[in-house]
PDB file of C-alpha atoms in Angstrom:
ATOM      1  CA  MET G   1      85.811  66.387  90.620  1.00  0.00           C
ATOM      2  CA  PRO G   2      86.561  68.231  87.372  1.00  0.00           C
ATOM      3  CA  ASN G   3      84.140  70.712  85.850  1.00  0.00           C
ATOM      4  CA  PRO G   4      81.228  68.528  84.648  1.00  0.00           C
ATOM      5  CA  TRP G   5      80.913  70.414  81.371  1.00  0.00           C
ATOM      6  CA  THR G   6      84.552  70.790  80.309  1.00  0.00           C
ATOM      7  CA  GLY G   7      86.252  67.991  82.226  1.00  0.00           C
ATOM      8  CA  LYS G   8      88.745  70.283  83.954  1.00  0.00           C
ATOM      9  CA  GLY G   9      89.064  73.452  85.980  1.00  0.00           C
ATOM     10  CA  ASN G  10      86.681  75.696  87.879  1.00  0.00           C
ATOM     11  CA  PRO G  11      84.424  75.421  89.725  1.00  0.00           C
ATOM     12  CA  TYR G  12      85.834  73.230  92.480  1.00  0.00           C
ATOM     13  CA  THR G  13      84.070  72.189  95.660  1.00  0.00           C
ATOM     14  CA  LYS G  14      85.213  73.467  99.030  1.00  0.00           C
ATOM     15  CA  LYS G  15      86.817  70.108  99.820  1.00  0.00           C
ATOM     16  CA  GLU G  16      88.599  69.946  96.472  1.00  0.00           C
ATOM     17  CA  VAL G  17      90.239  73.338  97.044  1.00  0.00           C
ATOM     18  CA  ARG G  18      91.199  72.360 100.584  1.00  0.00           C
ATOM     19  CA  ASP G  19      92.706  69.088  99.340  1.00  0.00           C
ATOM     20  CA  ARG G  20      94.780  70.960  96.749  1.00  0.00           C
ATOM     21  CA  LEU G  21      96.182  73.314  99.391  1.00  0.00           C
ATOM     22  CA  GLN G  22      96.836  70.512 101.870  1.00  0.00           C
ATOM     23  CA  LYS G  23      98.851  68.725  99.196  1.00  0.00           C
ATOM     24  CA  VAL G  24     101.068  71.813  98.867  1.00  0.00           C
ATOM     25  CA  ILE G  25     101.707  71.855 102.618  1.00  0.00           C
ATOM     26  CA  ASP G  26     102.359  68.107 102.680  1.00  0.00           C
ATOM     27  CA  GLN G  27     105.102  68.737 100.110  1.00  0.00           C
ATOM     28  CA  LYS G  28     106.634  71.289 102.530  1.00  0.00           C
ATOM     29  CA  LYS G  29     105.918  74.131 100.134  1.00  0.00           C
ATOM     30  CA  ALA G  30     104.350  77.517 100.820  1.00  0.00           C
ATOM     31  CA  ILE G  31     100.836  78.245  99.580  1.00  0.00           C
ATOM     32  CA  ILE G  32     100.916  81.193  97.203  1.00  0.00           C
ATOM     33  CA  ALA G  33      97.670  82.984  96.370  1.00  0.00           C
ATOM     34  CA  ALA G  34      97.700  85.874  93.921  1.00  0.00           C
ATOM     35  CA  GLY G  35      95.341  88.733  93.210  1.00  0.00           C
ATOM     36  CA  ALA G  36      94.634  89.381  89.536  1.00  0.00           C
ATOM     37  CA  GLY G  37      92.967  92.454  88.062  1.00  0.00           C
ATOM     38  CA  THR G  38      93.195  91.444  84.408  1.00  0.00           C
ATOM     39  CA  GLY G  39      92.949  88.305  82.333  1.00  0.00           C
ATOM     40  CA  ILE G  40      96.549  88.429  81.168  1.00  0.00           C
ATOM     41  CA  SER G  41      97.754  88.716  84.768  1.00  0.00           C
ATOM     42  CA  ALA G  42      95.729  85.658  85.753  1.00  0.00           C
ATOM     43  CA  LYS G  43      96.909  83.723  82.716  1.00  0.00           C
ATOM     44  CA  PHE G  44     100.572  84.133  83.536  1.00  0.00           C
ATOM     45  CA  ILE G  45     100.152  83.907  87.302  1.00  0.00           C
ATOM     46  CA  GLU G  46      98.761  80.445  86.632  1.00  0.00           C
ATOM     47  CA  LYS G  47     101.765  79.611  84.442  1.00  0.00           C
ATOM     48  CA  GLY G  48     103.972  80.672  87.366  1.00  0.00           C
ATOM     49  CA  GLY G  49     102.350  78.051  89.564  1.00  0.00           C
ATOM     50  CA  ALA G  50     100.097  79.999  91.956  1.00  0.00           C
ATOM     51  CA  ASP G  51      97.793  77.886  94.104  1.00  0.00           C
ATOM     52  CA  LEU G  52      94.843  80.311  94.113  1.00  0.00           C
ATOM     53  CA  ILE G  53      93.846  83.320  92.026  1.00  0.00           C
ATOM     54  CA  ILE G  54      91.724  85.952  93.772  1.00  0.00           C
ATOM     55  CA  ILE G  55      89.645  88.511  91.876  1.00  0.00           C
ATOM     56  CA  TYR G  56      88.505  91.712  93.582  1.00  0.00           C
ATOM     57  CA  ASN G  57      87.805  95.293  92.599  1.00  0.00           C
ATOM     58  CA  SER G  58      91.131  96.676  93.843  1.00  0.00           C
ATOM     59  CA  GLY G  59      92.818  94.733  91.053  1.00  0.00           C
ATOM     60  CA  ARG G  60      91.094  96.879  88.452  1.00  0.00           C
ATOM     61  CA  PHE G  61      92.203 100.109  90.143  1.00  0.00           C
ATOM     62  CA  ARG G  62      95.720  98.756  90.714  1.00  0.00           C
ATOM     63  CA  MET G  63      96.141  97.801  87.082  1.00  0.00           C
ATOM     64  CA  SER G  64      94.754 101.180  86.032  1.00  0.00           C
ATOM     65  CA  GLY G  65      97.640 102.834  87.860  1.00  0.00           C
ATOM     66  CA  HIS G  66      95.860 103.776  91.075  1.00  0.00           C
ATOM     67  CA  GLY G  67      96.448 102.797  94.691  1.00  0.00           C
ATOM     68  CA  SER G  68      94.761  99.588  95.822  1.00  0.00           C
ATOM     69  CA  THR G  69      92.900 101.496  98.519  1.00  0.00           C
ATOM     70  CA  ALA G  70      90.728 102.921  95.726  1.00  0.00           C
ATOM     71  CA  GLY G  71      88.895  99.619  96.028  1.00  0.00           C
ATOM     72  CA  MET G  72      87.703 100.700  99.458  1.00  0.00           C
ATOM     73  CA  MET G  73      86.158 103.908  98.139  1.00  0.00           C
ATOM     74  CA  ALA G  74      82.856 104.682  96.407  1.00  0.00           C
ATOM     75  CA  TYR G  75      84.410 104.633  92.947  1.00  0.00           C
ATOM     76  CA  GLY G  76      82.250 101.812  91.639  1.00  0.00           C
ATOM     77  CA  ASP G  77      80.246  98.727  92.565  1.00  0.00           C
ATOM     78  CA  ALA G  78      82.833  96.390  94.102  1.00  0.00           C
ATOM     79  CA  ASN G  79      80.727  93.258  93.676  1.00  0.00           C
ATOM     80  CA  ALA G  80      79.820  94.058  90.078  1.00  0.00           C
ATOM     81  CA  VAL G  81      83.458  94.790  89.186  1.00  0.00           C
ATOM     82  CA  ALA G  82      84.672  91.472  90.618  1.00  0.00           C
ATOM     83  CA  MET G  83      81.988  89.555  88.753  1.00  0.00           C
ATOM     84  CA  GLU G  84      82.809  91.365  85.514  1.00  0.00           C
ATOM     85  CA  ILE G  85      86.550  90.672  85.769  1.00  0.00           C
ATOM     86  CA  GLY G  86      85.777  87.045  86.525  1.00  0.00           C
ATOM     87  CA  GLU G  87      83.255  86.495  83.761  1.00  0.00           C
ATOM     88  CA  PHE G  88      84.951  88.313  80.893  1.00  0.00           C
ATOM     89  CA  GLU G  89      88.663  88.258  81.716  1.00  0.00           C
ATOM     90  CA  VAL G  90      89.872  85.685  84.243  1.00  0.00           C
ATOM     91  CA  LEU G  91      87.620  82.637  84.176  1.00  0.00           C
ATOM     92  CA  PRO G  92      87.849  82.320  80.361  1.00  0.00           C
ATOM     93  CA  VAL G  93      91.671  82.087  80.429  1.00  0.00           C
ATOM     94  CA  VAL G  94      92.485  80.225  83.653  1.00  0.00           C
ATOM     95  CA  GLU G  95      92.728  76.515  82.934  1.00  0.00           C
ATOM     96  CA  GLU G  96      92.726  74.786  86.309  1.00  0.00           C
ATOM     97  CA  VAL G  97      93.789  76.939  89.269  1.00  0.00           C
ATOM     98  CA  PRO G  98      90.850  77.681  91.613  1.00  0.00           C
ATOM     99  CA  VAL G  99      89.536  81.220  91.097  1.00  0.00           C
ATOM    100  CA  ILE G 100      88.124  83.087  94.114  1.00  0.00           C
ATOM    101  CA  CYS G 101      85.669  86.000  93.935  1.00  0.00           C
ATOM    102  CA  GLY G 102      86.091  89.077  96.106  1.00  0.00           C
ATOM    103  CA  VAL G 103      82.725  89.799  97.733  1.00  0.00           C
ATOM    104  CA  HIS G 104      81.814  93.012  99.544  1.00  0.00           C
ATOM    105  CA  GLY G 105      79.843  91.259 102.223  1.00  0.00           C
ATOM    106  CA  SER G 106      78.448  94.386 103.869  1.00  0.00           C
ATOM    107  CA  ASP G 107      76.835  95.716 100.665  1.00  0.00           C
ATOM    108  CA  PRO G 108      73.327  96.575 101.992  1.00  0.00           C
ATOM    109  CA  ARG G 109      71.754  96.485  98.520  1.00  0.00           C
ATOM    110  CA  ARG G 110      72.198  92.775  97.986  1.00  0.00           C
ATOM    111  CA  ARG G 111      70.538  89.654  99.318  1.00  0.00           C
ATOM    112  CA  MET G 112      73.792  87.920 100.052  1.00  0.00           C
ATOM    113  CA  TRP G 113      72.441  84.374  99.706  1.00  0.00           C
ATOM    114  CA  HIS G 114      71.187  85.322  96.245  1.00  0.00           C
ATOM    115  CA  PHE G 115      74.420  87.018  95.209  1.00  0.00           C
ATOM    116  CA  LEU G 116      76.573  84.097  96.377  1.00  0.00           C
ATOM    117  CA  GLY G 117      74.400  81.862  94.244  1.00  0.00           C
ATOM    118  CA  LYS G 118      75.399  83.990  91.243  1.00  0.00           C
ATOM    119  CA  VAL G 119      79.060  83.793  92.268  1.00  0.00           C
ATOM    120  CA  LYS G 120      78.860  80.017  92.388  1.00  0.00           C
ATOM    121  CA  ASP G 121      76.929  79.799  89.134  1.00  0.00           C
ATOM    122  CA  MET G 122      79.531  82.005  87.418  1.00  0.00           C
ATOM    123  CA  GLY G 123      82.121  79.315  88.084  1.00  0.00           C
ATOM    124  CA  PHE G 124      84.077  80.770  90.992  1.00  0.00           C
ATOM    125  CA  SER G 125      85.354  78.161  93.453  1.00  0.00           C
ATOM    126  CA  GLY G 126      85.206  80.365  96.517  1.00  0.00           C
ATOM    127  CA  VAL G 127      84.923  83.795  98.073  1.00  0.00           C
ATOM    128  CA  ASN G 128      87.152  86.410  99.654  1.00  0.00           C
ATOM    129  CA  ASN G 129      85.885  89.274 101.833  1.00  0.00           C
ATOM    130  CA  PHE G 130      87.054  92.272  99.876  1.00  0.00           C
ATOM    131  CA  PRO G 131      86.495  95.162 100.207  1.00  0.00           C
ATOM    132  CA  THR G 132      86.862  94.462 103.916  1.00  0.00           C
ATOM    133  CA  HIS G 133      86.065  96.769 106.799  1.00  0.00           C
ATOM    134  CA  SER G 134      88.675  94.939 108.878  1.00  0.00           C
ATOM    135  CA  ILE G 135      91.327  97.315 107.544  1.00  0.00           C
ATOM    136  CA  ILE G 136      89.353 100.416 108.555  1.00  0.00           C
ATOM    137  CA  ASP G 137      89.749 101.802 112.058  1.00  0.00           C
ATOM    138  CA  GLY G 138      88.958 104.871 114.136  1.00  0.00           C
ATOM    139  CA  HIS G 139      85.788 106.966 113.993  1.00  0.00           C
ATOM    140  CA  PHE G 140      84.795 105.858 110.494  1.00  0.00           C
ATOM    141  CA  ARG G 141      84.974 102.189 111.496  1.00  0.00           C
ATOM    142  CA  ASN G 142      82.743 102.927 114.482  1.00  0.00           C
ATOM    143  CA  VAL G 143      80.209 104.628 112.209  1.00  0.00           C
ATOM    144  CA  LEU G 144      80.179 101.631 109.866  1.00  0.00           C
ATOM    145  CA  GLU G 145      79.717  99.251 112.777  1.00  0.00           C
ATOM    146  CA  GLU G 146      76.816 101.261 114.193  1.00  0.00           C
ATOM    147  CA  THR G 147      74.963 101.817 110.920  1.00  0.00           C
ATOM    148  CA  GLY G 148      74.544  98.262 109.666  1.00  0.00           C
ATOM    149  CA  MET G 149      77.714  97.970 107.558  1.00  0.00           C
ATOM    150  CA  SER G 150      79.821  96.097 110.077  1.00  0.00           C
ATOM    151  CA  PHE G 151      82.569  93.505 109.814  1.00  0.00           C
ATOM    152  CA  GLN G 152      79.990  91.082 111.194  1.00  0.00           C
ATOM    153  CA  LYS G 153      78.238  91.279 107.795  1.00  0.00           C
ATOM    154  CA  GLU G 154      81.405  89.881 106.230  1.00  0.00           C
ATOM    155  CA  VAL G 155      81.405  87.084 108.795  1.00  0.00           C
ATOM    156  CA  GLN G 156      77.791  86.321 107.916  1.00  0.00           C
ATOM    157  CA  MET G 157      78.718  86.225 104.233  1.00  0.00           C
ATOM    158  CA  VAL G 158      81.432  83.646 104.933  1.00  0.00           C
ATOM    159  CA  ASP G 159      79.000  81.640 107.043  1.00  0.00           C
ATOM    160  CA  LEU G 160      76.635  81.521 104.050  1.00  0.00           C
ATOM    161  CA  ALA G 161      79.497  80.592 101.720  1.00  0.00           C
ATOM    162  CA  THR G 162      80.407  77.686 104.003  1.00  0.00           C
ATOM    163  CA  LYS G 163      76.819  76.408 103.852  1.00  0.00           C
ATOM    164  CA  MET G 164      76.858  76.749 100.060  1.00  0.00           C
ATOM    165  CA  ASP G 165      80.037  74.648  99.724  1.00  0.00           C
ATOM    166  CA  LEU G 166      82.164  77.603  98.627  1.00  0.00           C
ATOM    167  CA  PHE G 167      85.792  77.742  99.756  1.00  0.00           C
ATOM    168  CA  SER G 168      86.593  80.925 101.716  1.00  0.00           C
ATOM    169  CA  VAL G 169      89.874  82.791 102.098  1.00  0.00           C
ATOM    170  CA  VAL G 170      89.413  85.872 104.255  1.00  0.00           C
ATOM    171  CA  TYR G 171      91.200  89.034 105.340  1.00  0.00           C
ATOM    172  CA  VAL G 172      91.370  89.965 109.016  1.00  0.00           C
ATOM    173  CA  GLY G 173      93.232  92.679 110.872  1.00  0.00           C
ATOM    174  CA  LYS G 174      92.931  91.489 114.472  1.00  0.00           C
ATOM    175  CA  PRO G 175      92.910  88.185 116.386  1.00  0.00           C
ATOM    176  CA  GLU G 176      89.287  88.646 117.452  1.00  0.00           C
ATOM    177  CA  GLU G 177      88.215  89.083 113.810  1.00  0.00           C
ATOM    178  CA  ALA G 178      90.189  85.980 112.891  1.00  0.00           C
ATOM    179  CA  VAL G 179      88.363  83.955 115.556  1.00  0.00           C
ATOM    180  CA  GLN G 180      84.991  85.163 114.276  1.00  0.00           C
ATOM    181  CA  MET G 181      85.888  83.954 110.789  1.00  0.00           C
ATOM    182  CA  ALA G 182      87.310  80.662 112.056  1.00  0.00           C
ATOM    183  CA  ASP G 183      84.121  80.001 114.013  1.00  0.00           C
ATOM    184  CA  VAL G 184      81.950  80.177 110.862  1.00  0.00           C
ATOM    185  CA  GLY G 185      84.182  77.829 108.905  1.00  0.00           C
ATOM    186  CA  ALA G 186      86.580  80.079 106.987  1.00  0.00           C
ATOM    187  CA  ASP G 187      89.030  77.782 105.219  1.00  0.00           C
ATOM    188  CA  ALA G 188      91.986  80.149 104.978  1.00  0.00           C
ATOM    189  CA  ILE G 189      92.644  83.250 107.051  1.00  0.00           C
ATOM    190  CA  ILE G 190      94.894  86.077 105.892  1.00  0.00           C
ATOM    191  CA  ALA G 191      96.640  88.320 108.412  1.00  0.00           C
ATOM    192  CA  HIS G 192      96.370  91.684 106.659  1.00  0.00           C
ATOM    193  CA  VAL G 193      98.992  94.110 108.006  1.00  0.00           C
ATOM    194  CA  GLY G 194      98.357  97.066 105.697  1.00  0.00           C
ATOM    195  CA  THR G 195      98.780  98.370 102.176  1.00  0.00           C
ATOM    196  CA  THR G 196     101.826  96.939 100.406  1.00  0.00           C
ATOM    197  CA  VAL G 197     105.005  99.021 100.327  1.00  0.00           C
ATOM    198  CA  GLY G 198     107.056  99.800  97.241  1.00  0.00           C
ATOM    199  CA  GLY G 199     106.606 100.600  93.590  1.00  0.00           C
ATOM    200  CA  SER G 200     104.949 103.668  92.136  1.00  0.00           C
ATOM    201  CA  ILE G 201     101.769 103.597  94.230  1.00  0.00           C
ATOM    202  CA  GLY G 202     102.783 101.665  97.358  1.00  0.00           C
ATOM    203  CA  VAL G 203     102.824 103.273 100.785  1.00  0.00           C
ATOM    204  CA  THR G 204     105.898 104.533 102.638  1.00  0.00           C
ATOM    205  CA  ASN G 205     105.055 106.173 105.961  1.00  0.00           C
ATOM    206  CA  ALA G 206     101.618 104.509 106.240  1.00  0.00           C
ATOM    207  CA  THR G 207     102.907 100.988 106.839  1.00  0.00           C
ATOM    208  CA  ALA G 208     103.996  98.784 109.697  1.00  0.00           C
ATOM    209  CA  SER G 209     107.609  97.785 110.353  1.00  0.00           C
ATOM    210  CA  MET G 210     108.579  94.193 109.670  1.00  0.00           C
ATOM    211  CA  ASP G 211     108.806  93.503 113.410  1.00  0.00           C
ATOM    212  CA  ASP G 212     105.324  94.896 113.931  1.00  0.00           C
ATOM    213  CA  ALA G 213     103.991  92.923 110.978  1.00  0.00           C
ATOM    214  CA  LEU G 214     105.474  89.724 112.393  1.00  0.00           C
ATOM    215  CA  GLU G 215     104.002  90.368 115.832  1.00  0.00           C
ATOM    216  CA  ARG G 216     100.535  91.098 114.462  1.00  0.00           C
ATOM    217  CA  THR G 217     100.627  88.109 112.135  1.00  0.00           C
ATOM    218  CA  GLN G 218     101.743  85.745 114.901  1.00  0.00           C
ATOM    219  CA  LYS G 219      98.917  86.889 117.192  1.00  0.00           C
ATOM    220  CA  ILE G 220      96.368  86.164 114.465  1.00  0.00           C
ATOM    221  CA  VAL G 221      97.945  82.780 113.697  1.00  0.00           C
ATOM    222  CA  ASP G 222      97.918  81.795 117.376  1.00  0.00           C
ATOM    223  CA  ALA G 223      94.287  82.829 117.803  1.00  0.00           C
ATOM    224  CA  VAL G 224      93.155  80.844 114.767  1.00  0.00           C
ATOM    225  CA  LYS G 225      95.104  77.760 115.835  1.00  0.00           C
ATOM    226  CA  LYS G 226      93.046  77.672 119.024  1.00  0.00           C
ATOM    227  CA  ALA G 227      89.718  78.382 117.318  1.00  0.00           C
ATOM    228  CA  ASN G 228      90.108  76.160 114.244  1.00  0.00           C
ATOM    229  CA  PRO G 229      93.382  74.234 113.842  1.00  0.00           C
ATOM    230  CA  ASN G 230      92.300  73.092 110.375  1.00  0.00           C
ATOM    231  CA  ALA G 231      92.389  76.592 108.872  1.00  0.00           C
ATOM    232  CA  PHE G 232      95.143  77.560 106.445  1.00  0.00           C
ATOM    233  CA  LEU G 233      97.079  80.644 107.592  1.00  0.00           C
ATOM    234  CA  LEU G 234      98.477  83.230 105.213  1.00  0.00           C
ATOM    235  CA  ALA G 235     100.316  86.557 105.427  1.00  0.00           C
ATOM    236  CA  HIS G 236      99.681  89.679 103.385  1.00  0.00           C
ATOM    237  CA  GLY G 237     100.569  93.329 102.968  1.00  0.00           C
ATOM    238  CA  GLY G 238     102.646  96.036 104.554  1.00  0.00           C
ATOM    239  CA  PRO G 239     106.391  95.355 104.403  1.00  0.00           C
ATOM    240  CA  ILE G 240     105.862  91.754 103.235  1.00  0.00           C
ATOM    241  CA  ASN G 241     106.460  92.392  99.567  1.00  0.00           C
ATOM    242  CA  THR G 242     109.271  90.426  97.920  1.00  0.00           C
ATOM    243  CA  PRO G 243     109.969  86.669  97.888  1.00  0.00           C
ATOM    244  CA  ALA G 244     112.783  87.372 100.364  1.00  0.00           C
ATOM    245  CA  ASP G 245     110.318  89.151 102.682  1.00  0.00           C
ATOM    246  CA  VAL G 246     107.932  86.202 102.517  1.00  0.00           C
ATOM    247  CA  LYS G 247     110.757  83.767 103.213  1.00  0.00           C
ATOM    248  CA  TYR G 248     111.719  85.810 106.287  1.00  0.00           C
ATOM    249  CA  VAL G 249     108.139  85.838 107.597  1.00  0.00           C
ATOM    250  CA  LEU G 250     107.682  82.099 107.013  1.00  0.00           C
ATOM    251  CA  GLU G 251     110.898  81.470 108.954  1.00  0.00           C
ATOM    252  CA  HIS G 252     109.954  83.719 111.866  1.00  0.00           C
ATOM    253  CA  CYS G 253     106.199  83.217 112.206  1.00  0.00           C
ATOM    254  CA  LYS G 254     105.327  79.823 113.652  1.00  0.00           C
ATOM    255  CA  GLY G 255     102.351  78.062 112.062  1.00  0.00           C
ATOM    256  CA  LEU G 256     102.119  80.160 108.897  1.00  0.00           C
ATOM    257  CA  HIS G 257     101.335  78.290 105.669  1.00  0.00           C
ATOM    258  CA  GLY G 258     101.892  80.855 102.935  1.00  0.00           C
ATOM    259  CA  PHE G 259     101.326  84.255 101.414  1.00  0.00           C
ATOM    260  CA  VAL G 260      98.779  86.254  99.436  1.00  0.00           C
ATOM    261  CA  GLY G 261     100.292  88.703  96.964  1.00  0.00           C
ATOM    262  CA  ALA G 262      98.360  91.268  94.963  1.00  0.00           C
ATOM    263  CA  SER G 263     100.426  94.410  94.408  1.00  0.00           C
ATOM    264  CA  SER G 264     103.560  92.443  95.259  1.00  0.00           C
ATOM    265  CA  LEU G 265     102.930  89.991  92.422  1.00  0.00           C
ATOM    266  CA  GLU G 266     100.777  91.654  89.792  1.00  0.00           C
ATOM    267  CA  ARG G 267     101.634  95.344  90.027  1.00  0.00           C
ATOM    268  CA  MET G 268     105.338  94.999  90.861  1.00  0.00           C
ATOM    269  CA  GLY G 269     105.824  92.518  88.045  1.00  0.00           C
ATOM    270  CA  VAL G 270     104.296  94.880  85.492  1.00  0.00           C
ATOM    271  CA  GLU G 271     106.049  97.995  86.781  1.00  0.00           C
ATOM    272  CA  GLN G 272     109.498  96.434  86.746  1.00  0.00           C
ATOM    273  CA  SER G 273     109.258  94.416  83.548  1.00  0.00           C
ATOM    274  CA  LEU G 274     107.658  97.152  81.419  1.00  0.00           C
ATOM    275  CA  THR G 275     110.110  99.783  82.624  1.00  0.00           C
ATOM    276  CA  ASN G 276     113.159  97.629  81.989  1.00  0.00           C
ATOM    277  CA  LEU G 277     111.924  96.281  78.661  1.00  0.00           C
ATOM    278  CA  THR G 278     111.120  99.777  77.376  1.00  0.00           C
ATOM    279  CA  LYS G 279     114.585 100.962  78.431  1.00  0.00           C
ATOM    280  CA  GLU G 280     116.124  98.086  76.439  1.00  0.00           C
ATOM    281  CA  PHE G 281     114.180  99.133  73.353  1.00  0.00           C
ATOM    282  CA  LYS G 282     115.119 102.786  73.828  1.00  0.00           C
ATOM    283  CA  ALA G 283     118.797 101.868  74.092  1.00  0.00           C
ATOM    284  CA  LEU G 284     118.742 100.803  70.423  1.00  0.00           C
ATOM    285  CA  THR G 285     120.446 103.139  67.960  1.00  0.00           C
ATOM    286  CA  LEU G 286     120.182 103.664  64.221  1.00  0.00           C
TER     287      LEU G 286
END
């Protein structure tokens, strides 16, 4: 149903968001979700036809000229930043595309049921697990797991969101993480294969090859299909950057429904367009 106060737009119920995405698939089109770190990004991403807009703290760092991984560091309150971007920048300008809130589910300072209530009351139509510990590995990941800040906390957050009728679109790095999310009712699962390549602050040596990205994505897709065949399956990150890259992955990864772009949509668009437009102005002579 439309927003009861305005007659259109956010918030949507879990089923309403799912129905919107299913309609895209039924039309044989790819689902495109986009991260937005500013209101103007969200405004024009909507005009471009995105199916979902996702707000999380990395967007603020990205649009401030810093690497997206800054969102994983202790440079601010991730949950507070996402709520602030949503309340004051994105939700006021987005007309009808569902807006999703990035939630740091392992934040030990919050009663997650209480915080998700605030997310819902703000007018978000769903949640995303970012920052996510699924993209951390090695010794530090082990420390997080053993000291109460585990990936399981993110799973529990999504479980709560499901009970609260919030749509969920979640990042995972491994098939076993994907199954955990599918088992608690995650609506859309994103195979995250690393920080996006390219541009001024993308990675170069710290990324997977396209073949590796395809293999990892396919394993996650296959695992989710067995655990919950009703979940939407999306690709993200690493070498999957341009529309041509996404087309290649959709053609070579069986069962994939679409793509989530953050740096590849928001940051790349700004970097390229501002650079080229400024050069056009500077080419003018007296």
